[in-house]
Each structure stands twice: as C-alpha cells, then as structure tokens.
C-alpha cells in the first residue's frame, strides 16, 4: 500500500511504471529472527532467581502456613533438572534445617526438620483419610490416640464427649469396642492417672437428654451449687481439686446441653463473670464448659489458635480435626462465630494460612 500511494503521487511527472510482480512474503526471515531472539534471550535476573529460591524455601518448609505447596515443589523439579548446584545452593541457604557436616562434605538435613516435613506433607493425607472414615470410627480413633499417643492432650476426649450428639457419642463408644476390643470408659479409667479421671469417665459415658425442655428452677439451684463448689475449692494444689468435686462432675456429666446453658447463664448473672473464669487453673473443666455451652464458639476459638505463630503441633492438628468433624454438622455456625471473634472470614483465614492440596481440601469442606 505505501508503494501504491507513492506511485500515485508521482504519476503527473513520470510515465506509469510497469507493473511489478508481488514481492514474496518474508516469513522465513521473521522466523529466523524469532529463533535468534529465543537463543539469545538473557538469563533470568538475579532478583527473579532469588524470588524463586525464596518461594521454594517457603513452600518446602511449610513456613508460609500449614501444609506444603506441592505445585511449587513439582515445578522446581522440572526447572532444576540436572542442576545439582542449585539444589546445593538451596540447602546452604536454608539455615536451621540443613547444616554443614564436618568431614562428609555435605549439607546434612536435621532430624527435627525431617519430622517437621513429615507432619507438613501428611496434613493433606490425614485430612483426606479422616474425611473418608465413618464419624464414629473417626472419633474412636481420636479418643484412642488421646489415651495412648505420646504427650497427646486429653482435651480431645473432652471435645469428643461434649460436642457430639448423644447417639453419635454412643456410636463412637461402640466403634471403640469394635476396634480395640475393650470399652472407651475402661481405657479412660485405666489410662488417666490424674485427678481428671472421674470427670472424663463421666463425660464419655454420658447419654444426655436432647430435648428442648429446660427447668429454670433447677438451673438456679445448680448455679448456686457450682458457686458453692468454687468458693469451697482449696487454695493448695495438694488438696482435692475442683475437678474432683462430686457436684461439679455430676452436673457437667449428666445434664442436657440446653439445661447447662441455662445454668451457665444464671451463674454469670449472679456472679458477674462466666463459670469458666472461676474454673481457672482447671483446663479440663474449662474446656468442658466451652464445649457444652457452644460448640461453634469453641471450634472457632481452637481454629484461631491453630493459626498463631506460637502454635504447637497439637494446636495445628486441631485445625484438621475441627474442619473434618464439623463439615457436615455446624460449619455455618462456626463460620459465623469465627467472623465475630476474629473479624475475618474463616475461608479467607484458611486460604492465607495454609498451602497446597491441604488448603484446597479444607476450603472444599468449609465452603464459601
């Protein structure tokens, strides 16, 4: 087109040019130019390489949240193929997890970090397996691990006993017998050697009334009984503890949840603070009150603690347990409670604090 316009502009001063055959399309030179540009493309800038290294470090360590970023790891396998020097640089830049081994000429992986990796890689696997189990079997296995696992918090027993419906707790006890050839209550009575044994046996063997009927008169009477027990509680650790008080154990282990909520409400009205505050120093009692009073508020609290920087392995494990066990129960109420407590959506908090397939699995169970 530019040649035609030029020819027209000069037609008044020169004879018409003889027609010229169309010029061939220059496809080959452009392709060669692209190939040359591709071959001569500069190496990634140092900043990009540093960012890639940092992203992989965060994903590999699980330090960017719970779980690991499997996609980042798989991508690195391809990008770093046949580049052992990059993996060596990665190990050297990972203080606290790899250390130089004198005389061996290697960057040795610390045993503690290997255990950490096992925990992080296992989060998705555990969530998927637990989700597939029957809820009664799931609770029975959690209870068994709480009793027989090394240093596992006994609060799991309180959680299972106090947040499940009566028939579900009974089903978990039946599953426990089928799996372990003995009853849950006999294991609790035998394995728990401290002052909480009586309360825990009472909680796991409870079959609570689940109707809506509540006696305000009874609630007032038992609120006063609880107050008397708190007032009479000894100040010395060597004396009988509040968790061993017969009235306290009887009320918490037998009354229906609506009845207990009425009792807790009257107690707060009479004394200006919730009962769990007066149970200070008795974590088993405090957890029982929170679980019996409002399971959604309780689970929103423990999920929030799982995201804290100082959360230990048991606090982190609570996230999987809470989401898997409540996905089909009261997850919508938990989401509302979490938003009130933390000023953020639960799904957003999970997306921010977890990684990879583990994050995807939790979000799928939580829903948006």
C-alpha positions as a printed Julia matrix, in Angstrom:
368×3 Matrix{Float64}:
   0.0     0.0     0.0
   2.75    2.63    0.74
   4.34    1.88   -2.67
   1.0     2.37   -4.44
   0.43    5.72   -2.74
   3.94    6.87   -3.69
   3.39    5.83   -7.31
   0.13    7.76   -7.47
   1.76   10.87   -6.03
   4.45   10.9    -8.75
   2.23    9.94  -11.73
   2.0    13.54  -13.04
   5.76   13.86  -13.59
   6.78   10.44  -14.84
   5.36    7.76  -17.06
   3.49    4.98  -15.46
   5.72    2.32  -14.02
   5.44   -1.11  -15.48
   3.66   -3.49  -13.18
   5.92   -5.4   -10.85
   5.3    -8.93   -9.64
   4.2    -9.07   -5.98
   7.08   -9.33   -3.56
   7.25  -12.66   -1.71
   6.2   -12.67    1.95
   9.22  -12.59    4.24
   8.12  -15.39    6.57
  11.44  -17.13    6.79
  13.5   -14.12    7.93
  10.99  -13.33   10.67
  11.06  -16.91   11.88
  14.85  -16.89   11.86
  14.79  -13.62   13.77
  12.47  -15.1    16.37
  14.68  -18.17   16.7
  17.72  -15.95   17.13
  15.98  -13.88   19.77
  14.96  -17.06   21.56
  18.51  -18.41   21.53
  19.91  -15.12   22.73
  17.32  -14.49   25.47
  19.1   -13.29   28.6
  19.24  -15.4    31.71
  16.66  -14.6    34.43
  17.73  -11.62   36.52
  19.24  -12.29   39.92
  16.16  -10.9    41.65
  13.88  -13.38   39.85
  16.16  -16.26   40.83
  16.21  -15.04   44.42
  12.4   -14.82   44.47
  12.13  -18.33   43.06
  14.54  -19.62   45.69
  12.6   -17.84   48.44
   9.26  -19.17   47.22
  10.6   -22.71   47.12
  12.13  -22.36   50.57
   8.83  -21.15   52.0
   6.88  -23.89   50.25
   9.31  -26.64   51.18
   9.5   -25.61   54.81
   5.8   -25.13   55.33
   6.84  -21.81   56.83
   4.31  -19.96   54.71
   1.49  -21.72   56.51
   0.26  -25.22   57.28
   0.85  -27.85   54.63
   3.2   -27.58   51.65
   2.84  -26.02   48.21
   3.02  -29.15   46.08
   2.77  -27.19   42.83
   5.86  -25.13   43.65
   7.79  -28.26   44.54
   6.82  -30.09   41.35
   7.68  -27.02   39.26
  11.12  -26.87   40.87
  11.72  -30.5    39.96
  11.39  -29.5    36.32
  13.19  -26.17   36.43
  16.11  -27.53   38.45
  16.5   -30.75   36.49
  20.17  -31.72   36.13
  21.22  -28.68   38.15
  22.64  -30.12   41.37
  24.44  -26.85   42.09
  21.1   -25.07   42.5
  19.89  -27.68   44.96
  23.16  -27.31   46.87
  22.63  -23.54   46.97
  19.1   -24.16   48.22
  20.39  -26.35   51.08
  23.1   -23.86   52.03
  20.55  -21.06   52.15
  18.25  -22.97   54.48
  19.67  -22.26   57.96
  18.31  -24.28   60.81
  17.24  -27.16   58.59
  20.45  -28.07   56.76
  23.91  -27.79   58.3
  27.42  -28.5    57.05
  28.63  -31.93   58.1
  32.31  -31.78   59.03
  34.36  -34.28   57.07
  31.47  -35.53   54.94
  31.33  -32.62   52.51
  27.52  -32.46   52.53
  24.76  -30.24   53.84
  23.12  -32.54   56.37
  19.36  -32.42   56.92
  18.5   -32.08   60.6
  16.38  -34.84   62.13
  13.96  -32.31   63.61
  13.35  -30.83   60.18
  12.66  -34.27   58.72
   9.98  -34.78   61.35
   8.62  -31.32   60.54
   8.42  -32.22   56.85
   6.63  -35.46   57.64
   3.99  -33.52   59.58
   3.5   -30.93   56.84
   3.32  -33.42   53.97
   0.93  -35.59   56.0
  -1.67  -32.87   56.57
  -3.48  -33.38   53.29
  -3.24  -37.17   53.54
  -4.64  -37.14   57.08
  -7.48  -34.78   56.18
  -8.49  -36.96   53.22
  -8.37  -40.22   55.2
 -10.24  -38.79   58.17
 -12.9   -37.34   55.89
 -13.48  -40.79   54.37
 -13.93  -42.55   57.74
 -17.29  -43.08   59.39
 -17.7   -40.33   62.02
 -17.97  -42.89   64.84
 -14.76  -44.64   63.8
 -13.05  -41.28   63.41
 -13.97  -40.26   66.96
 -12.97  -43.66   68.33
  -9.53  -43.37   66.73
  -9.05  -39.84   68.03
 -10.01  -40.95   71.53
  -7.62  -43.91   71.39
  -4.77  -41.7    70.25
  -5.53  -39.21   73.02
  -5.22  -42.01   75.56
  -2.28  -43.91   74.07
  -0.4   -41.38   71.93
   2.74  -39.79   73.29
   2.01  -36.49   75.04
  -1.31  -36.09   73.26
  -3.65  -33.65   75.04
  -6.57  -35.24   76.87
  -8.7   -32.33   75.75
  -9.55  -34.37   72.65
 -11.59  -36.65   74.9
 -13.49  -33.68   76.29
 -14.09  -32.37   72.77
 -15.47  -35.68   71.5
 -17.58  -36.29   74.61
 -19.07  -32.8    74.87
 -19.62  -31.64   71.28
 -21.23  -34.77   69.82
 -24.9   -35.69   69.9
 -25.87  -38.43   72.34
 -26.31  -41.09   69.64
 -23.01  -40.14   67.99
 -21.11  -40.45   71.26
 -22.72  -43.83   71.84
 -21.75  -44.83   68.3
 -18.15  -43.8    68.95
 -18.09  -45.97   72.06
 -19.35  -48.93   70.03
 -16.73  -48.28   67.36
 -14.04  -48.1    70.06
 -15.02  -51.56   71.31
 -15.0   -52.98   67.77
 -11.59  -51.5    67.0
  -9.79  -52.1    70.29
 -11.68  -54.96   71.98
 -12.35  -53.01   75.16
 -14.58  -50.15   76.16
 -13.66  -46.49   75.94
 -14.63  -45.89   79.56
 -12.42  -48.69   80.89
  -9.48  -47.31   78.92
 -10.13  -43.83   80.32
 -10.4   -45.15   83.87
  -7.18  -47.16   83.49
  -5.03  -44.81   81.42
  -5.82  -41.46   83.08
  -3.86  -41.32   86.32
  -4.58  -37.76   87.43
  -7.49  -36.01   89.12
  -9.45  -35.62   85.88
 -10.2   -39.35   85.57
 -13.62  -39.2    87.25
 -14.82  -36.28   85.16
 -13.59  -37.86   81.92
 -15.27  -41.19   82.64
 -18.49  -39.34   83.37
 -18.28  -37.31   80.16
 -17.53  -40.21   77.79
 -20.31  -42.39   79.26
 -22.98  -39.67   79.19
 -26.17  -40.17   77.2
 -27.77  -36.76   77.52
 -31.39  -35.8    77.04
 -31.59  -33.87   73.77
 -34.99  -32.29   74.03
 -35.61  -28.57   74.41
 -37.21  -28.68   77.86
 -35.37  -26.61   80.47
 -36.11  -26.09   84.17
 -35.22  -22.56   85.25
 -35.68  -23.58   88.89
 -33.18  -26.41   88.52
 -30.79  -24.11   86.64
 -30.83  -21.62   89.51
 -30.33  -24.37   92.08
 -27.36  -25.87   90.26
 -25.81  -22.48   89.54
 -25.73  -21.95   93.31
 -24.26  -25.44   93.79
 -21.48  -24.66   91.34
 -20.8   -21.35   93.08
 -20.56  -23.11   96.44
 -18.09  -25.6    94.96
 -15.95  -22.81   93.55
 -15.98  -20.97   96.88
 -15.03  -24.12   98.78
 -12.26  -25.07   96.35
  -8.94  -25.4    98.2
  -6.18  -22.94   97.51
  -3.42  -25.55   97.72
  -2.62  -27.97   94.94
  -2.11  -30.82   97.38
  -5.76  -30.81   98.46
  -8.69  -32.2    96.5
  -9.21  -30.2    93.32
 -12.39  -28.66   91.97
 -12.4   -31.17   89.11
 -12.95  -33.88   91.73
 -15.97  -32.19   93.31
 -18.91  -34.59   93.07
 -21.47  -31.85   92.42
 -19.42  -30.32   89.62
 -18.83  -33.71   87.96
 -22.48  -34.74   88.32
 -23.83  -31.53   86.79
 -21.43  -31.39   83.84
 -21.62  -35.11   83.08
 -25.37  -35.63   83.2
 -27.41  -32.53   82.38
 -28.64  -31.77   78.87
 -26.87  -29.04   76.96
 -29.87  -26.66   76.95
 -30.18  -27.17   80.72
 -26.48  -26.47   81.21
 -26.68  -23.3    79.11
 -29.45  -22.05   81.35
 -27.33  -22.85   84.41
 -24.27  -21.1    82.96
 -26.4   -18.03   82.15
 -27.75  -17.75   85.68
 -24.28  -18.26   87.14
 -22.96  -15.34   85.1
 -25.9   -13.15   86.14
 -25.29  -13.94   89.81
 -21.52  -13.57   89.82
 -20.77  -11.14   87.0
 -18.48  -13.46   85.06
 -18.74  -16.76   83.21
 -18.26  -20.03   85.04
 -15.15  -20.94   83.02
 -13.31  -17.96   84.51
 -13.94  -19.31   88.0
 -12.57  -22.64   86.8
  -9.17  -21.01   86.25
  -6.37  -23.5    86.8
  -8.67  -26.38   85.8
  -8.23  -26.64   81.99
 -10.26  -29.84   81.75
 -13.25  -28.16   83.4
 -12.84  -25.01   81.34
 -12.8   -26.96   78.08
 -15.84  -28.98   79.13
 -17.8   -25.78   79.84
 -16.83  -24.21   76.5
 -17.71  -27.36   74.54
 -21.03  -27.88   76.3
 -22.04  -24.23   76.15
 -21.4   -23.53   72.44
 -19.54  -25.96   70.16
 -19.39  -23.4    67.3
 -17.71  -20.79   69.51
 -15.33  -23.43   70.89
 -14.25  -24.64   67.43
 -13.87  -21.06   66.16
 -11.5   -20.43   69.08
  -9.36  -23.52   68.53
  -9.14  -22.87   64.79
  -7.92  -19.36   65.55
  -5.25  -20.73   67.87
  -4.03  -23.07   65.13
  -3.08  -20.04   63.03
  -0.98  -18.36   65.71
   2.76  -18.17   65.18
   3.42  -19.88   68.51
   1.0   -22.76   67.84
   2.46  -26.15   68.73
   1.87  -29.37   66.78
  -1.24  -30.24   68.77
  -2.81  -26.81   68.2
  -2.12  -27.13   64.47
  -3.62  -30.62   64.36
  -6.83  -29.18   65.79
  -7.46  -27.38   62.51
  -7.83  -30.65   60.6
  -9.89  -32.22   63.37
 -12.25  -29.26   63.66
 -12.89  -28.86   59.94
 -13.27  -32.56   59.15
 -15.53  -33.35   62.12
 -17.81  -30.31   61.76
 -18.06  -30.01   57.97
 -21.41  -31.84   57.98
 -22.56  -30.64   61.4
 -22.4   -26.94   62.27
 -19.83  -25.43   59.92
 -22.03  -22.46   59.04
 -22.38  -21.58   62.74
 -18.6   -21.97   63.18
 -18.01  -19.57   60.28
 -20.31  -17.0    61.89
 -18.6   -17.42   65.27
 -15.15  -17.11   63.7
 -16.12  -13.88   61.94
 -17.37  -12.41   65.23
 -14.26  -13.46   67.17
 -11.58  -12.6    64.62
 -13.16  -10.03   62.31
 -12.41  -12.11   59.21
 -13.99  -14.88   57.18
 -12.9   -18.38   58.07
 -12.35  -19.26   54.41
 -10.06  -16.24   53.99
  -8.06  -17.18   57.09
  -7.61  -20.75   55.84
  -6.56  -19.53   52.38
  -3.99  -17.21   53.96
  -2.51  -19.66   56.46
  -2.45  -22.98   54.6
  -0.86  -24.29   51.41
  -1.31  -26.65   48.52
  -3.73  -29.54   48.41
  -4.27  -29.24   52.16
  -5.63  -25.72   51.68
  -7.84  -26.85   48.8
  -9.26  -29.72   50.87
 -10.07  -27.52   53.86
 -11.73  -24.88   51.7
 -13.8   -27.55   49.97
 -15.08  -28.81   53.32
 -15.67  -25.32   54.73
 -17.47  -23.96   51.7
 -17.67  -20.3    50.8
